[in-house]
Short mmCIF file of C-alpha atoms and ligand atoms in Angstrom, two decimals:
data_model
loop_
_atom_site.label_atom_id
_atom_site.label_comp_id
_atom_site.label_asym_id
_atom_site.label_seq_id
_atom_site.Cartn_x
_atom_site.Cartn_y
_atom_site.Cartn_z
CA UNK A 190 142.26 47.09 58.86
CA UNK A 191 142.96 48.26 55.26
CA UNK A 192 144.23 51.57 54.98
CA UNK A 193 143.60 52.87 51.86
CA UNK A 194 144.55 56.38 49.64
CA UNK A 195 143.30 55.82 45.83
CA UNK A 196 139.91 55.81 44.36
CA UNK A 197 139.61 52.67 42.24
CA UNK A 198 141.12 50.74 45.66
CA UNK A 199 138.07 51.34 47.62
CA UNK A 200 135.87 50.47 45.07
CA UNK A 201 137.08 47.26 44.32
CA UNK A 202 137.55 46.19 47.85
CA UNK A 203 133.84 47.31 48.54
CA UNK A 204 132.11 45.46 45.51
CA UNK A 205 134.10 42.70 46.22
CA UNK A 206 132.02 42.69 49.81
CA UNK A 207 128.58 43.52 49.01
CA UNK A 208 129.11 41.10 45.97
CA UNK A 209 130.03 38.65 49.08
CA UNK A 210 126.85 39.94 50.61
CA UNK A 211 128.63 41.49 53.50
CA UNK A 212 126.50 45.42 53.72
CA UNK A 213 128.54 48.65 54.66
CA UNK A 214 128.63 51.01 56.91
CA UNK A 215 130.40 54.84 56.38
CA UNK A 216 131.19 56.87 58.71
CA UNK A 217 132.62 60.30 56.59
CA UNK A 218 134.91 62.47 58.80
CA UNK A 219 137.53 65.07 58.72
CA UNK A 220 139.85 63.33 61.10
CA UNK A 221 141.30 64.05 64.33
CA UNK A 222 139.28 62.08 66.12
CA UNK A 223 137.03 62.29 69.17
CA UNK A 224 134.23 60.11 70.96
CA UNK A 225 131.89 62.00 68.94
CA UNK A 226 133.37 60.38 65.93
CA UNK A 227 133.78 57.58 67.77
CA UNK A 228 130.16 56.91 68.27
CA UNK A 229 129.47 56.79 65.21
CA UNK A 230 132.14 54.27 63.95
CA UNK A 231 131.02 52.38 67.23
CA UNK A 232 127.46 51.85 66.18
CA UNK A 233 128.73 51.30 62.23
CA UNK A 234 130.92 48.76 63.36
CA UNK A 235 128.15 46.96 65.21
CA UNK A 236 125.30 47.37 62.69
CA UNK A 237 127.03 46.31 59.76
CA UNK A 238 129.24 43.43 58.42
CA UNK A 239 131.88 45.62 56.98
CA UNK A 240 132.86 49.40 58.23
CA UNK A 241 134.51 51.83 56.40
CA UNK A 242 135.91 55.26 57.47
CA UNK A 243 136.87 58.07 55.49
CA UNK A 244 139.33 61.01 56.81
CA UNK A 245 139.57 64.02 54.36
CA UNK A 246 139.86 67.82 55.14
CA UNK A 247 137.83 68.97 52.38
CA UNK A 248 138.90 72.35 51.27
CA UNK A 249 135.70 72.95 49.28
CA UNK A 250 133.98 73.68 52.39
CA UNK A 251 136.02 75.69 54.04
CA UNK A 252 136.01 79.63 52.68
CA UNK A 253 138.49 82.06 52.25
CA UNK A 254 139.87 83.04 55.77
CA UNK A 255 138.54 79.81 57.54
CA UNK A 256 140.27 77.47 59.06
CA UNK A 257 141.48 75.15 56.62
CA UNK A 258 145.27 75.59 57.15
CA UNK A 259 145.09 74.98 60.90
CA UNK A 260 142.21 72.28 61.05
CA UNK A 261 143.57 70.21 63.38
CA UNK A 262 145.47 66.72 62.20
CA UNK A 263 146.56 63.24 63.56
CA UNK A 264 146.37 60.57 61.41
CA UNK A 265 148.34 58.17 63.53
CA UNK A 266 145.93 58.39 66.37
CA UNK A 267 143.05 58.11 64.42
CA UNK A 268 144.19 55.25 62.52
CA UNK A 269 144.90 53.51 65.85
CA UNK A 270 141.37 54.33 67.32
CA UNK A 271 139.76 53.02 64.18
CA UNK A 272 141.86 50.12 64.24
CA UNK A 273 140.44 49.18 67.31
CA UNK A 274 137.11 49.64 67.08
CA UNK A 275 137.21 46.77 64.61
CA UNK A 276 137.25 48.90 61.21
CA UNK A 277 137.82 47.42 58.03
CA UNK A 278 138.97 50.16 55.86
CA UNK A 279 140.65 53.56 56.34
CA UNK A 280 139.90 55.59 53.15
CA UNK A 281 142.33 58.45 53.59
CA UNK A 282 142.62 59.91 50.20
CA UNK A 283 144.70 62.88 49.13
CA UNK A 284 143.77 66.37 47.94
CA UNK A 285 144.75 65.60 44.54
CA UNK A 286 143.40 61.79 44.38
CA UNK A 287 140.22 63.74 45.29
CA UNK A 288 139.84 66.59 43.15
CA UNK A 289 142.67 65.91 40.06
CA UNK A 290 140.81 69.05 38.34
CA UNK A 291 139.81 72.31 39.43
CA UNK A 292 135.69 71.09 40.23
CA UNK A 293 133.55 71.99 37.74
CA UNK A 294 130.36 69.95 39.18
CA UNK A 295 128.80 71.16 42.58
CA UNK A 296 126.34 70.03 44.11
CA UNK A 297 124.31 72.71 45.93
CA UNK A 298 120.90 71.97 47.99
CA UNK A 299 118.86 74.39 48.31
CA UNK A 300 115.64 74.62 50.76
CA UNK A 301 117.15 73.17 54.51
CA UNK A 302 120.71 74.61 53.02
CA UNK A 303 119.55 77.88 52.91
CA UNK A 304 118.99 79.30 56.44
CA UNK A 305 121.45 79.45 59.87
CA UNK A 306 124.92 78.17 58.54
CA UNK A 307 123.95 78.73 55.22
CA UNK A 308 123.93 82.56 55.70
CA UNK A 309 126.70 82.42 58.31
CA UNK A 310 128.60 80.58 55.66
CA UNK A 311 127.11 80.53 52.36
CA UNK A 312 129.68 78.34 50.63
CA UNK A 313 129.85 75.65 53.15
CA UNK A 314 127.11 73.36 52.13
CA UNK A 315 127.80 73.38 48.78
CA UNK A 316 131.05 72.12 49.79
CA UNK A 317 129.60 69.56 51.62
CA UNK A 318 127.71 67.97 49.18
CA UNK A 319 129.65 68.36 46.73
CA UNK A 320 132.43 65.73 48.26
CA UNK A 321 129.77 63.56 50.14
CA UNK A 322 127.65 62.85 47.22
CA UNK A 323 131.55 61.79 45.49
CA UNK A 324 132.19 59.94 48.52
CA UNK A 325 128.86 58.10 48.13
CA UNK A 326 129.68 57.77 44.79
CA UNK A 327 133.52 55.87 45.53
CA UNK A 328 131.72 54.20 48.65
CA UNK A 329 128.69 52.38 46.78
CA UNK A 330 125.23 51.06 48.30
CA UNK A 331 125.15 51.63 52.30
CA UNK A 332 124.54 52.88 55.33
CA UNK A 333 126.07 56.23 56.06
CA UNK A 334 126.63 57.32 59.59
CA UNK A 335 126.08 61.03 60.46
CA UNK A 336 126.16 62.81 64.16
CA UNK A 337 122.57 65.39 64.99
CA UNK A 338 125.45 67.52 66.09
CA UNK A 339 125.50 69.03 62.48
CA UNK A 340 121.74 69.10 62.63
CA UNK A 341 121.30 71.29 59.46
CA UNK A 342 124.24 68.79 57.43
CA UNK A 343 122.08 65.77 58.21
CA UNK A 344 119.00 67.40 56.74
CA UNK A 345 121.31 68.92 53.76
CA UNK A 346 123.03 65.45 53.30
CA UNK A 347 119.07 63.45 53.87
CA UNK A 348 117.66 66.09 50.86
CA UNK A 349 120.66 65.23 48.12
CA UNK A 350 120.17 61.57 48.76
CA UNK A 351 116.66 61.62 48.19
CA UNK A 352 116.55 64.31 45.01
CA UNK A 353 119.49 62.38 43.89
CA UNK A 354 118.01 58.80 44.28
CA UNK A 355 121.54 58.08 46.12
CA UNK A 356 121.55 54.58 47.49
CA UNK A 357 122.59 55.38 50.67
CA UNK A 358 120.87 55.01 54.38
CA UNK A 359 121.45 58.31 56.07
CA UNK A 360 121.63 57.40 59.88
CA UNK A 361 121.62 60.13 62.49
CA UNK A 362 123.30 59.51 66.09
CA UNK A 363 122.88 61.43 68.81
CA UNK A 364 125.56 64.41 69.90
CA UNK A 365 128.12 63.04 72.47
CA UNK A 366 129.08 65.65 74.80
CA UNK A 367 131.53 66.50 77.63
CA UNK A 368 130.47 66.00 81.04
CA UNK A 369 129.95 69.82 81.42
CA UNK A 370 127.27 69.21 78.58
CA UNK A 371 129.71 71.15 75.60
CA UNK A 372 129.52 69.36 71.91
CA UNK A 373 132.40 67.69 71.65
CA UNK A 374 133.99 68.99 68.43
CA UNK A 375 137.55 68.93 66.71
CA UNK A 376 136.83 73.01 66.92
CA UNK A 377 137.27 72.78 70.83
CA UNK A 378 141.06 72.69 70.75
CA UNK A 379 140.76 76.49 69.46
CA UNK A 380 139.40 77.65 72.62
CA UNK A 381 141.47 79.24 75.02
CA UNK A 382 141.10 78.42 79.24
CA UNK A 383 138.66 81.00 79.58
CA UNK A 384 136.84 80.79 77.06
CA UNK A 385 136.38 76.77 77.22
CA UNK A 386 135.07 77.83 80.95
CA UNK A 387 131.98 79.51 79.00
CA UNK A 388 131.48 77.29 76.06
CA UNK A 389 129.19 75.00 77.88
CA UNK A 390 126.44 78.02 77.61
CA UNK A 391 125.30 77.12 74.47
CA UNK A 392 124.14 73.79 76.09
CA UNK A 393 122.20 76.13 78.75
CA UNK A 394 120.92 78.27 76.31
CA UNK A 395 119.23 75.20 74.65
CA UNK A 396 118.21 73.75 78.07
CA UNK A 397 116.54 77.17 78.72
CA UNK A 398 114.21 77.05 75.08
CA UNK A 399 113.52 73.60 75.51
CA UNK A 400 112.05 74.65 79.27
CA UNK A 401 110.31 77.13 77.75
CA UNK A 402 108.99 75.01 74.89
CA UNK A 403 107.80 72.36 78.06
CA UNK A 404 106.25 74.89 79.79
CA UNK A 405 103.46 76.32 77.06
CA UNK A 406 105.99 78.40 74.78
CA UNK A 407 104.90 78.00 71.03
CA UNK A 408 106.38 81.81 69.82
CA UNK A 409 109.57 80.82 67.62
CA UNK A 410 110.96 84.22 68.21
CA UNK A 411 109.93 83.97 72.87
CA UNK A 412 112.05 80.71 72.26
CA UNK A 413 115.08 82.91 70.19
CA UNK A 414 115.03 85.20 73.21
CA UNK A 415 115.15 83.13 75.79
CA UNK A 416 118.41 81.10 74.13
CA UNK A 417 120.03 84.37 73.56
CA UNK A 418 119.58 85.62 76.74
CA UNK A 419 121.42 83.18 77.94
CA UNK A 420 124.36 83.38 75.54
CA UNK A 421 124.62 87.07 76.47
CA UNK A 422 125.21 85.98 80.10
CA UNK A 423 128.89 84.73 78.57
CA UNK A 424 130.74 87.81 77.79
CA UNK A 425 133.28 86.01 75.23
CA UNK A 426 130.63 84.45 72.98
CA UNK A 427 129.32 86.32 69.99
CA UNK A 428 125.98 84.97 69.09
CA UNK A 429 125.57 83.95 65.44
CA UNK A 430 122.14 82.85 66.01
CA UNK A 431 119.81 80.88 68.27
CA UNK A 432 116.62 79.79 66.26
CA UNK A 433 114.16 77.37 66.86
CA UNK A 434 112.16 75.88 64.08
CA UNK A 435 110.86 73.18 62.38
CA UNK A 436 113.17 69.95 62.35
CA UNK A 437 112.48 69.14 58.99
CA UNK A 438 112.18 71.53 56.96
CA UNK A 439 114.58 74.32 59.44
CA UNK A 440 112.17 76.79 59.48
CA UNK A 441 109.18 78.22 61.68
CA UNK A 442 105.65 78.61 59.80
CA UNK A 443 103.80 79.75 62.68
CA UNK A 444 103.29 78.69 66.00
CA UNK A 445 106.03 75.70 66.56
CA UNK A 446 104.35 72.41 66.01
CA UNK A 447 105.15 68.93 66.18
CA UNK A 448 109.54 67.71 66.22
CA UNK A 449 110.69 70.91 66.59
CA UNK A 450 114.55 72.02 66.73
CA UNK A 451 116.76 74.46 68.66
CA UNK A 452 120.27 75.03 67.13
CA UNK A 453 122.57 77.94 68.22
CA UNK A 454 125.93 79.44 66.99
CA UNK A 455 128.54 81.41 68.55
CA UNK A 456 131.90 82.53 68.17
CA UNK A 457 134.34 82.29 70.86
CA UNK A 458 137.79 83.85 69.88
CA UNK A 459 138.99 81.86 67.20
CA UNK A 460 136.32 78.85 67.74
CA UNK A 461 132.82 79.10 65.93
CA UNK A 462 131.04 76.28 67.82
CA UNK A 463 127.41 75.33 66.57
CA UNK A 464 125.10 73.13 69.05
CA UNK A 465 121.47 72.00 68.61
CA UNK A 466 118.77 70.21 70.54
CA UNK A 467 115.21 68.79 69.66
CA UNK A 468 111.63 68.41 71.32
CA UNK A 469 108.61 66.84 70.65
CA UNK A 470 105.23 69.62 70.86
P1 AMP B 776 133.70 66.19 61.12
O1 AMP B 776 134.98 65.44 61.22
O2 AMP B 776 133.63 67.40 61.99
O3 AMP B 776 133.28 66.44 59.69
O4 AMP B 776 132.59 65.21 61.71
C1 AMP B 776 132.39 63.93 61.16
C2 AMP B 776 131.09 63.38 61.67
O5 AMP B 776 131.13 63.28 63.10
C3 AMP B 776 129.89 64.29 61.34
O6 AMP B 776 128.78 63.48 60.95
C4 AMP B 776 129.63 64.98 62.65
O7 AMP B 776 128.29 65.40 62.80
C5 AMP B 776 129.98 63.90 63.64
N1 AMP B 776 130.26 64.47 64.96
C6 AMP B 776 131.11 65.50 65.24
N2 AMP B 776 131.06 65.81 66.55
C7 AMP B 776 130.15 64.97 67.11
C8 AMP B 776 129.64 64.79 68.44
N3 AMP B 776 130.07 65.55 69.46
N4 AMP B 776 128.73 63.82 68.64
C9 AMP B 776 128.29 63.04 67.62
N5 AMP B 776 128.73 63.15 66.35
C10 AMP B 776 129.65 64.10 66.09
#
């Protein structure tokens, strides 16, 4: 495996394989690794000749009094994990080989950025495609590796590639989870014993809409309660929102029809963990 911190490095390595024919698959992260990640660099690894992983805390997504200082790091581990999952190349740039400059040139989505995290946090996705669309950009022509745990990024990330005409594949895997059915998330070190005890009902609260969905339930806002009700039951979570909508476009325009989603955030302490869940109508 190549580790790898500048720019120009990563492009030349990766022209050098697609001009070799050899296709690539990305798997963007913010580091300290978990199987979540993992999953995806698995299934990069084993759909694609060449895998590359990126590991960059980007601050332009974090606001003011977020997390960005603390956002848990381990480099060595990660490297190691990658390593032997068969990776070819580490990009692990720097905050300066990123952004040299004060950015003047964001990229901002609007339509499936708009609602949920964008009103919990309306800098966020802006942030986020701001430094995917330049990773895309240092990365070149491939497949790009994203987990439905972020739902709302994959649509955000799925819009700019298509406005943009970004050559990219944006693949979706499925949310790996701890055997008590909570997200597994870099977030979940914030949580304190108690509150880890209760994390796991935001995977009950989506288990309850998507019973209600099964049994007749078309009424976005019957489906809200339902999720919430359930969230109340844990008295250290502050609900941020349980919606269901539309999976596409995020959402509802009447009854819920066709792939529908559930996503649901909540604050526990110091942790603001986001989990989602989809059904077919
Ligand atoms: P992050 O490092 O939090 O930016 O996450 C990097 C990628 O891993 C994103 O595409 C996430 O959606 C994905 N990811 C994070 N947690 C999970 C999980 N529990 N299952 C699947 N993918 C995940």
């Amino acid at each position: 495996m190549e580790t790898i911190t500048t720019i120009p490095e990563v492009r030349e390595w990766l022209d050098a394989e697609r001009r070799a024919g050899r296709g690539v698959g990305f798997v963007p992260t913010m580091g300290y690794l978990h199987p979540g990640h993992l999953s995806l660099v698995e299934t990069a690894v084993k759909e694609n000749p060449v895998a590359v992983v990126s590991i960059f805390v980007n601050p332009l997504q974090f606001a003011e009094g977020e997390d960005l200082g603390s956002y848990p790091r381990d480099l060595a581990a990660d490297s190691a994990q990658c390593e032997a999952l068969g990776v070819d190349y580490l990009f692990v740039p720097s905050v300066e080989e990123m952004y040299p400059s004060p950015v003047a040139t964001v990229v901002k989505v609007s339509s499936v950025a708009a609602p949920l995290e964008g009103v919990a946090r309306p800098h966020h996705f802006a942030g986020v495609a701001t430094v995917v669309a330049k990773l895309f950009s240092i990365v070149g022509g491939c497949r790009a590796y994203f987990g439905s745990k972020d739902w709302q990024q994959v649509c955000v990330v799925r819009r700019m590639v298509s406005d943009l005409s970004i050559p990219v594949d944006v693949v979706a895997c499925p949310t790996v989870r701890e055997p008590d059915g909570l997200a597994m998330s870099s977030r979940n070190v914030y949580l304190s014993a108690e509150e880890r005890a209760q994390a796991p009902v935001l995977r009950a609260a989506l288990d309850a809409g998507l019973d209600a969905i099964s049994a007749g339930e078309t009424d976005s806002a019957a489906v809200e309660a339902v999720m919430e009700a359930v969230v109340d039951r844990a008295d250290l979570a502050s609900l941020d929102y349980a919606a269901a909508v539309q999976a596409d476009s995020l959402v509802s325009d009447g009854p819920l029809h066709g792939e529908v989603r559930l996503l649901v955030a909540a604050r526990f302490g110091r942790a603001r963990l986001i989990d989602n869940d989809g059904a077919v109508i």
